[in-house]
Tab-separated table of C-alpha atoms in Angstrom:
chain	number	residue	atom	x	y	z
A	188	MET	CA	13.291	35.316	110.427
A	189	TRP	CA	15.759	32.504	109.886
A	190	PRO	CA	14.889	29.545	112.156
A	191	ASP	CA	18.580	28.971	112.934
A	192	ARG	CA	20.916	31.966	113.278
A	193	ARG	CA	24.080	30.114	114.308
A	194	LEU	CA	25.775	30.518	110.934
A	195	ILE	CA	24.769	34.171	110.467
A	196	ASP	CA	26.073	34.987	113.946
A	197	LEU	CA	29.313	33.055	113.384
A	198	PHE	CA	30.113	34.343	109.878
A	199	LYS	CA	28.580	37.815	110.444
A	200	THR	CA	26.841	37.791	107.055
A	201	GLU	CA	23.378	39.105	106.266
A	202	PHE	CA	22.135	35.744	104.977
A	203	PRO	CA	23.037	32.113	105.792
A	204	ILE	CA	24.113	31.584	102.172
A	205	VAL	CA	27.651	30.628	101.137
A	206	LEU	CA	28.785	31.149	97.544
A	207	ALA	CA	30.473	27.869	96.637
A	208	PRO	CA	34.144	28.239	95.667
A	209	MET	CA	34.303	27.165	92.007
A	210	ALA	CA	37.926	26.999	90.850
A	211	GLY	CA	38.512	27.942	87.232
A	212	VAL	CA	35.187	29.700	86.577
A	213	MET	CA	35.247	32.562	89.073
A	214	ASP	CA	37.464	35.188	90.644
A	215	ALA	CA	37.183	38.217	92.936
A	216	GLU	CA	34.326	39.742	90.896
A	217	LEU	CA	31.819	36.999	91.778
A	218	VAL	CA	32.998	36.946	95.411
A	219	ILE	CA	32.420	40.720	95.666
A	220	ALA	CA	28.987	40.580	94.013
A	221	ALA	CA	27.747	37.707	96.213
A	222	ALA	CA	29.060	39.506	99.332
A	223	GLN	CA	27.300	42.716	98.283
A	224	GLY	CA	24.105	40.673	98.121
A	225	GLY	CA	24.552	39.424	101.698
A	226	ALA	CA	26.138	36.000	101.139
A	227	LEU	CA	29.542	34.753	102.276
A	228	GLY	CA	31.809	35.077	99.243
A	229	SER	CA	34.329	32.260	98.758
A	230	LEU	CA	37.559	32.601	96.785
A	231	PRO	CA	38.835	29.283	95.365
A	232	CYS	CA	42.624	29.220	95.836
A	233	ALA	CA	43.499	25.661	94.740
A	234	MET	CA	44.550	26.803	91.253
A	235	LEU	CA	46.157	30.094	92.318
A	236	SER	CA	49.737	30.974	93.190
A	237	VAL	CA	50.357	32.754	96.497
A	238	GLU	CA	50.894	36.023	94.576
A	239	LYS	CA	47.665	35.656	92.579
A	240	ALA	CA	45.674	34.754	95.703
A	241	ARG	CA	47.035	37.839	97.523
A	242	GLU	CA	46.130	40.046	94.553
A	243	GLN	CA	42.580	38.648	94.420
A	244	ILE	CA	42.023	39.065	98.170
A	245	ASN	CA	43.285	42.651	98.026
A	246	ILE	CA	40.769	43.405	95.245
A	247	ILE	CA	37.960	41.943	97.396
A	248	ARG	CA	39.032	43.886	100.510
A	249	GLN	CA	39.151	47.167	98.559
A	250	ARG	CA	35.603	46.718	97.299
A	251	VAL	CA	33.680	45.198	100.217
A	252	SER	CA	34.030	45.157	103.994
A	253	ALA	CA	32.205	41.819	104.239
A	254	PRO	CA	33.819	38.641	105.613
A	255	VAL	CA	35.587	36.423	103.079
A	256	ASN	CA	36.181	32.680	102.821
A	257	LEU	CA	39.411	31.371	101.295
A	258	ASN	CA	39.043	27.824	100.000
A	259	PHE	CA	41.855	25.289	99.602
A	260	PHE	CA	42.241	21.673	98.562
A	261	CYS	CA	44.049	19.398	101.013
A	262	HIS	CA	44.361	16.156	99.057
A	263	ARG	CA	47.436	13.964	99.448
A	264	PRO	CA	49.515	14.768	96.362
A	265	VAL	CA	50.323	11.849	94.069
A	266	ALA	CA	53.446	12.027	91.888
A	267	ALA	CA	52.895	11.981	88.146
A	268	ASP	CA	53.205	8.522	86.570
A	269	PRO	CA	54.861	8.973	83.140
A	270	ALA	CA	53.762	5.527	81.902
A	271	ARG	CA	50.160	6.109	82.899
A	272	GLU	CA	50.153	9.602	81.429
A	273	ALA	CA	51.562	8.259	78.165
A	274	GLY	CA	48.767	5.681	78.099
A	275	TRP	CA	46.236	8.430	78.763
A	276	LYS	CA	47.621	10.504	75.875
A	277	GLN	CA	47.286	7.398	73.702
A	278	ARG	CA	43.661	6.973	74.844
A	279	LEU	CA	43.037	10.603	73.812
A	280	GLY	CA	45.069	10.199	70.600
A	281	THR	CA	42.155	10.387	68.151
A	282	TYR	CA	41.204	13.788	69.584
A	283	TYR	CA	44.770	15.095	69.211
A	284	LYS	CA	44.722	13.933	65.575
A	285	GLU	CA	41.305	15.473	64.916
A	286	LEU	CA	42.443	18.857	66.283
A	287	GLY	CA	45.821	18.708	64.522
A	288	LEU	CA	47.818	18.607	67.765
A	289	ASP	CA	51.091	16.822	68.491
A	290	PRO	CA	50.572	14.499	71.502
A	291	ALA	CA	54.350	14.501	72.083
A	292	ALA	CA	54.534	18.288	72.519
A	293	PRO	CA	55.382	19.359	76.099
A	294	VAL	CA	52.422	20.588	78.182
A	295	ASN	CA	52.043	22.366	81.494
A	296	ALA	CA	51.285	20.110	84.440
A	297	ALA	CA	47.855	20.440	86.066
A	298	ASN	CA	47.929	23.135	88.758
A	299	ARG	CA	45.796	21.972	91.675
A	300	ALA	CA	48.084	22.053	94.677
A	301	PRO	CA	47.145	21.097	98.244
A	302	PHE	CA	47.297	23.652	101.080
A	303	ASP	CA	50.935	24.091	102.107
A	304	ALA	CA	53.231	26.210	104.313
A	305	ALA	CA	53.381	29.043	101.742
A	306	MET	CA	49.595	29.350	101.566
A	307	CYS	CA	49.440	29.051	105.365
A	308	GLU	CA	51.754	32.062	105.633
A	309	LEU	CA	49.392	33.968	103.320
A	310	VAL	CA	46.463	33.091	105.603
A	311	GLU	CA	48.461	34.308	108.625
A	312	GLU	CA	49.288	37.536	106.774
A	313	LEU	CA	45.779	38.311	105.471
A	314	ARG	CA	43.662	36.732	108.232
A	315	PRO	CA	40.513	35.901	106.261
A	316	GLU	CA	37.484	35.473	108.515
A	317	ILE	CA	36.837	31.953	107.198
A	318	VAL	CA	39.101	29.285	105.680
A	319	SER	CA	37.478	26.259	104.082
A	320	PHE	CA	39.012	22.981	102.927
A	321	HIS	CA	38.020	20.279	100.462
A	322	PHE	CA	39.113	16.614	100.820
A	323	GLY	CA	39.394	16.669	104.609
A	324	LEU	CA	41.697	18.930	106.622
A	325	PRO	CA	45.371	19.848	106.191
A	326	ASP	CA	48.266	18.639	108.321
A	327	PRO	CA	47.489	19.300	112.051
A	328	ALA	CA	50.419	21.726	112.396
A	329	LEU	CA	49.147	23.840	109.479
A	330	LEU	CA	45.574	23.679	110.779
A	331	ALA	CA	46.728	24.880	114.209
A	332	ARG	CA	48.354	27.913	112.546
A	333	VAL	CA	45.147	28.711	110.620
A	334	LYS	CA	43.172	28.583	113.873
A	335	ALA	CA	45.794	30.687	115.673
A	336	ALA	CA	45.286	33.345	112.972
A	337	GLY	CA	41.692	33.610	114.181
A	338	CYS	CA	40.065	31.966	111.158
A	339	ILE	CA	36.858	29.928	111.347
A	340	VAL	CA	37.579	26.492	109.810
A	341	VAL	CA	35.070	24.822	107.482
A	342	SER	CA	35.300	21.535	105.567
A	343	SER	CA	33.079	19.201	103.529
A	344	ALA	CA	31.735	15.769	104.430
A	345	THR	CA	30.045	13.364	102.009
A	346	ILE	CA	29.108	10.768	104.656
A	347	VAL	CA	28.345	10.953	108.398
A	348	LYS	CA	31.675	9.304	109.286
A	349	GLU	CA	33.549	12.161	107.572
A	350	ALA	CA	31.454	14.767	109.415
A	351	ILE	CA	32.278	13.192	112.799
A	352	TRP	CA	35.979	13.011	111.837
A	353	LEU	CA	35.982	16.706	110.832
A	354	GLU	CA	34.404	17.800	114.111
A	355	GLU	CA	36.867	15.693	116.119
A	356	HIS	CA	39.804	17.179	114.191
A	357	GLY	CA	38.900	20.850	114.599
A	358	ALA	CA	36.321	21.926	112.014
A	359	ASP	CA	34.088	24.737	113.345
A	360	VAL	CA	31.456	24.252	110.626
A	361	ILE	CA	30.716	21.257	108.391
A	362	ILE	CA	29.365	21.323	104.845
A	363	ALA	CA	27.205	18.254	104.188
A	364	GLN	CA	27.832	17.731	100.468
A	365	GLY	CA	25.141	15.571	98.905
A	366	ALA	CA	25.591	13.495	95.759
A	367	GLU	CA	23.677	16.129	93.761
A	368	ALA	CA	26.419	18.736	94.235
A	369	GLY	CA	28.481	19.989	91.313
A	370	GLY	CA	32.277	19.764	91.190
A	371	HIS	CA	34.602	17.453	93.062
A	372	ARG	CA	33.247	15.124	95.731
A	373	GLY	CA	34.722	16.257	99.059
A	374	MET	CA	35.234	12.615	100.080
A	375	PHE	CA	38.372	11.717	102.022
A	376	LEU	CA	37.545	8.664	104.174
A	377	THR	CA	35.842	6.785	101.351
A	378	GLU	CA	36.187	6.352	97.602
A	379	ASP	CA	32.752	4.798	97.165
A	380	ILE	CA	30.897	7.119	94.789
A	381	ALA	CA	27.979	4.695	94.451
A	382	GLY	CA	27.323	4.794	98.200
A	383	GLN	CA	27.265	8.581	98.556
A	384	PRO	CA	23.939	9.772	100.003
A	385	GLY	CA	21.929	12.616	98.524
A	386	THR	CA	21.526	15.937	100.320
A	387	PHE	CA	18.037	15.137	101.671
A	388	ALA	CA	19.288	11.945	103.350
A	389	LEU	CA	22.721	13.251	104.387
A	390	VAL	CA	21.899	16.588	106.054
A	391	PRO	CA	19.638	15.404	108.912
A	392	GLN	CA	21.976	12.512	109.708
A	393	VAL	CA	24.999	14.845	109.863
A	394	VAL	CA	23.018	17.339	111.975
A	395	ASP	CA	22.218	14.500	114.424
A	396	ALA	CA	25.858	13.336	114.538
A	397	VAL	CA	27.701	16.621	115.233
A	398	LYS	CA	27.305	19.675	117.475
A	399	VAL	CA	28.797	22.278	115.109
A	400	PRO	CA	26.621	24.156	112.573
A	401	VAL	CA	25.956	22.268	109.338
A	402	ILE	CA	25.756	23.823	105.858
A	403	ALA	CA	23.702	21.912	103.287
A	404	ALA	CA	25.171	21.649	99.785
A	405	GLY	CA	24.009	19.872	96.654
A	406	GLY	CA	20.906	20.479	94.555
A	407	ILE	CA	20.034	23.781	96.271
A	408	ALA	CA	19.414	26.546	93.753
A	409	ASP	CA	16.247	28.370	94.809
A	410	GLY	CA	14.205	29.446	97.830
A	411	ARG	CA	12.472	26.070	98.073
A	412	GLY	CA	15.799	24.261	98.389
A	413	ILE	CA	17.056	26.690	101.036
A	414	ALA	CA	13.851	26.318	103.077
A	415	ALA	CA	14.100	22.525	102.789
A	416	ALA	CA	17.694	22.624	104.083
A	417	PHE	CA	16.556	24.508	107.184
A	418	ALA	CA	13.671	22.071	107.647
A	419	LEU	CA	16.277	19.284	107.685
A	420	GLY	CA	18.229	21.014	110.465
A	421	ALA	CA	20.902	22.870	108.482
A	422	SER	CA	22.123	26.281	109.711
A	423	GLY	CA	22.868	27.493	106.185
A	424	VAL	CA	23.350	26.506	102.550
A	425	GLN	CA	26.193	26.501	100.039
A	426	ILE	CA	25.146	27.341	96.494
A	427	GLY	CA	27.310	27.132	93.378
A	428	SER	CA	25.541	26.132	90.149
A	429	ALA	CA	22.867	28.845	90.519
A	430	TYR	CA	25.631	31.490	90.207
A	431	LEU	CA	27.380	30.077	87.129
A	432	ARG	CA	25.430	32.168	84.617
A	433	CYS	CA	25.721	35.433	86.573
A	434	PRO	CA	27.536	38.129	84.552
A	435	GLU	CA	30.299	38.263	87.205
A	436	SER	CA	31.310	34.610	86.697
A	437	ARG	CA	34.200	33.728	84.370
A	438	VAL	CA	32.282	31.005	82.519
A	439	ILE	CA	33.116	31.242	78.795
A	440	ALA	CA	30.317	31.888	76.265
A	441	PRO	CA	30.010	28.322	74.831
A	442	ALA	CA	29.954	26.891	78.369
A	443	ARG	CA	27.163	29.334	79.302
A	444	VAL	CA	25.123	27.955	76.403
A	445	ALA	CA	25.720	24.357	77.557
A	446	LEU	CA	24.740	25.255	81.143
A	447	ALA	CA	21.611	27.125	79.992
A	448	GLN	CA	20.507	24.093	77.974
A	449	ALA	CA	21.251	21.553	80.730
A	450	ARG	CA	18.368	19.586	82.200
A	451	ASP	CA	17.842	17.629	85.415
A	452	ASP	CA	19.562	14.564	83.896
A	453	SER	CA	22.411	16.346	82.088
A	454	THR	CA	25.089	15.972	84.787
A	455	VAL	CA	27.209	12.913	85.588
A	456	ILE	CA	29.975	12.082	88.008
A	457	THR	CA	33.216	11.630	86.074
A	458	ASN	CA	36.922	11.124	86.720
A	459	VAL	CA	38.150	11.768	83.167
A	460	MET	CA	38.552	15.535	83.577
A	461	THR	CA	40.916	15.551	86.571
A	462	GLY	CA	41.354	11.986	87.821
A	463	ARG	CA	39.052	12.522	90.795
A	464	PRO	CA	35.257	12.090	90.810
A	465	ALA	CA	33.409	15.330	90.110
A	466	ARG	CA	29.918	16.172	88.848
A	467	GLY	CA	29.453	18.197	85.699
A	468	VAL	CA	27.354	18.601	82.575
A	469	ALA	CA	28.347	15.720	80.290
A	470	ASN	CA	30.580	16.835	77.428
A	471	ARG	CA	32.014	14.819	74.549
A	472	VAL	CA	35.095	13.390	76.296
A	473	MET	CA	33.071	12.484	79.411
A	474	ARG	CA	30.576	10.570	77.250
A	475	GLU	CA	33.080	8.874	74.941
A	476	VAL	CA	35.924	8.054	77.368
A	477	GLY	CA	33.994	7.815	80.642
A	478	PRO	CA	32.222	9.026	82.554
A	479	ILE	CA	34.435	6.858	84.808
A	480	SER	CA	37.591	5.554	83.121
A	481	PRO	CA	40.231	3.273	84.656
A	482	ASP	CA	42.731	4.887	82.245
A	483	ALA	CA	42.501	8.351	83.840
A	484	PRO	CA	45.708	9.204	85.763
A	485	ALA	CA	45.436	10.115	89.457
A	486	PHE	CA	44.239	13.596	90.471
A	487	PRO	CA	45.061	16.122	89.168
A	488	HIS	CA	47.203	14.571	86.433
A	489	ALA	CA	44.342	13.513	84.133
A	490	ALA	CA	43.837	17.212	83.388
A	491	THR	CA	47.357	17.498	81.930
A	492	GLY	CA	46.614	15.414	78.829
A	493	LEU	CA	43.303	17.214	78.302
A	494	GLY	CA	44.865	20.704	78.524
A	495	PRO	CA	45.896	21.132	74.852
A	496	LEU	CA	42.573	19.628	73.681
A	497	LYS	CA	40.587	22.038	75.864
A	498	VAL	CA	42.441	25.089	74.521
A	499	ALA	CA	42.143	23.998	70.865
A	500	ALA	CA	38.439	23.095	71.103
A	501	GLU	CA	37.537	26.314	72.940
A	502	LYS	CA	39.126	28.294	70.080
A	503	LEU	CA	36.550	26.585	67.841
A	504	GLY	CA	33.748	27.493	70.253
A	505	LYS	CA	33.403	23.938	71.599
A	506	VAL	CA	33.405	22.647	75.182
A	507	ASP	CA	34.185	19.007	74.289
A	508	PHE	CA	37.131	18.972	76.739
A	509	THR	CA	36.106	21.753	79.164
A	510	ASN	CA	35.097	21.161	82.804
A	511	LEU	CA	31.414	22.058	83.024
A	512	TRP	CA	31.155	21.452	86.770
A	513	ALA	CA	27.541	21.836	87.871
A	514	GLY	CA	25.059	20.146	90.168
A	515	GLN	CA	21.773	18.420	89.384
A	516	ALA	CA	19.813	21.664	89.969
A	517	VAL	CA	21.784	23.522	87.262
A	518	ARG	CA	18.551	24.096	85.311
A	519	LEU	CA	17.305	26.321	88.141
A	520	GLY	CA	20.191	28.767	87.609
A	521	ARG	CA	19.376	32.244	86.334
A	522	GLU	CA	21.092	34.948	84.314
A	523	MET	CA	21.066	37.842	86.738
A	524	PRO	CA	23.664	39.817	88.706
A	525	ALA	CA	24.971	37.814	91.672
A	526	ALA	CA	23.996	40.371	94.334
A	527	GLU	CA	20.447	40.470	92.966
A	528	LEU	CA	20.329	36.656	92.770
A	529	THR	CA	21.497	36.336	96.385
A	530	ARG	CA	18.779	38.668	97.633
A	531	ALA	CA	16.167	36.880	95.500
A	532	LEU	CA	17.228	33.488	96.911
A	533	ALA	CA	17.095	34.755	100.502
A	534	GLY	CA	13.747	36.498	99.981
A	535	ALA	CA	12.134	33.438	98.410
A	536	ALA	CA	13.493	31.213	101.195
A	537	LEU	CA	12.190	33.488	103.968
A	538	ALA	CA	8.758	33.689	102.293
A	539	ARG	CA	8.643	29.893	102.052
A	540	LEU	CA	9.801	29.447	105.666
A	541	SER	CA	7.171	31.880	106.971
A	542	ARG	CA	4.427	30.022	105.055
A	543	MET	CA	5.677	26.741	106.532
A	544	ALA	CA	5.683	28.282	110.042
A	545	GLY	CA	2.160	29.617	109.570
């Protein structure tokens, strides 16, 4: 038995496991597979149009009757800075030359939009059971509408102060995102990457500071990690990197190779890919330009200059300019169907918990 059933009872899932929303490398297929295995499937919507998000949710609803989590970014948008972007293109100039690309050619702007009225209308129309946010919470008026639609609201905290703020501002569940976690830091009251605590230190302190259920995230990729999260007082876990090599993910073949070869020290926190700190397996541009570069334009505009390089390199089978977001436990990931993986994770965790109880 799970020692804390608050999350299972709230989300109405079989297991207290949340599939992390991983924008760009997953779609409805992974959500469906994780849900079939008993986890809460999360659909990342930050890079989707309203129409595409609706289409994806409809696919999920047709295939599974399980609850679904729609995930959105709620960063404060920063206008593009042409001078800074020109400087960034110049900084990347040798790569453009190497790949035979024209740095002056027009490119599509990076598409990571914050939660807005149009997406809020979609939430009101489709009424997902859970809505989660990254980088804080949206405007209070939008949040009130999400809650009025009957959705459970979840958001990420990287420090205790953020967790307290989230509870005070209406979050029903808080994800304690440790420094080990892959992808973008959920930070919104701090920009201090160096001061971010790890999962083992963060979770118990967040649990002590808030009354709502806490989900542990960061470095959890097997039954041992899940059991440890419960021992620290968490009501559930969010797992992302462990699912990256599942057949249902949209990770491209060369990226799968890089992830399979990654070790415990292969990931770094970088801002060169998007302009905002995120953890991923180090690739060429992260090593040579960063991992942290003062030249990178503000989020998400750094991704604009990298776009043509990413496309050209991927055609050559290289991931030199591809986001390889993953956490420090990426090596523990396995190549197996997501439903099977979910059940294996839950089974191993329950076995470990029962041994600890005995």
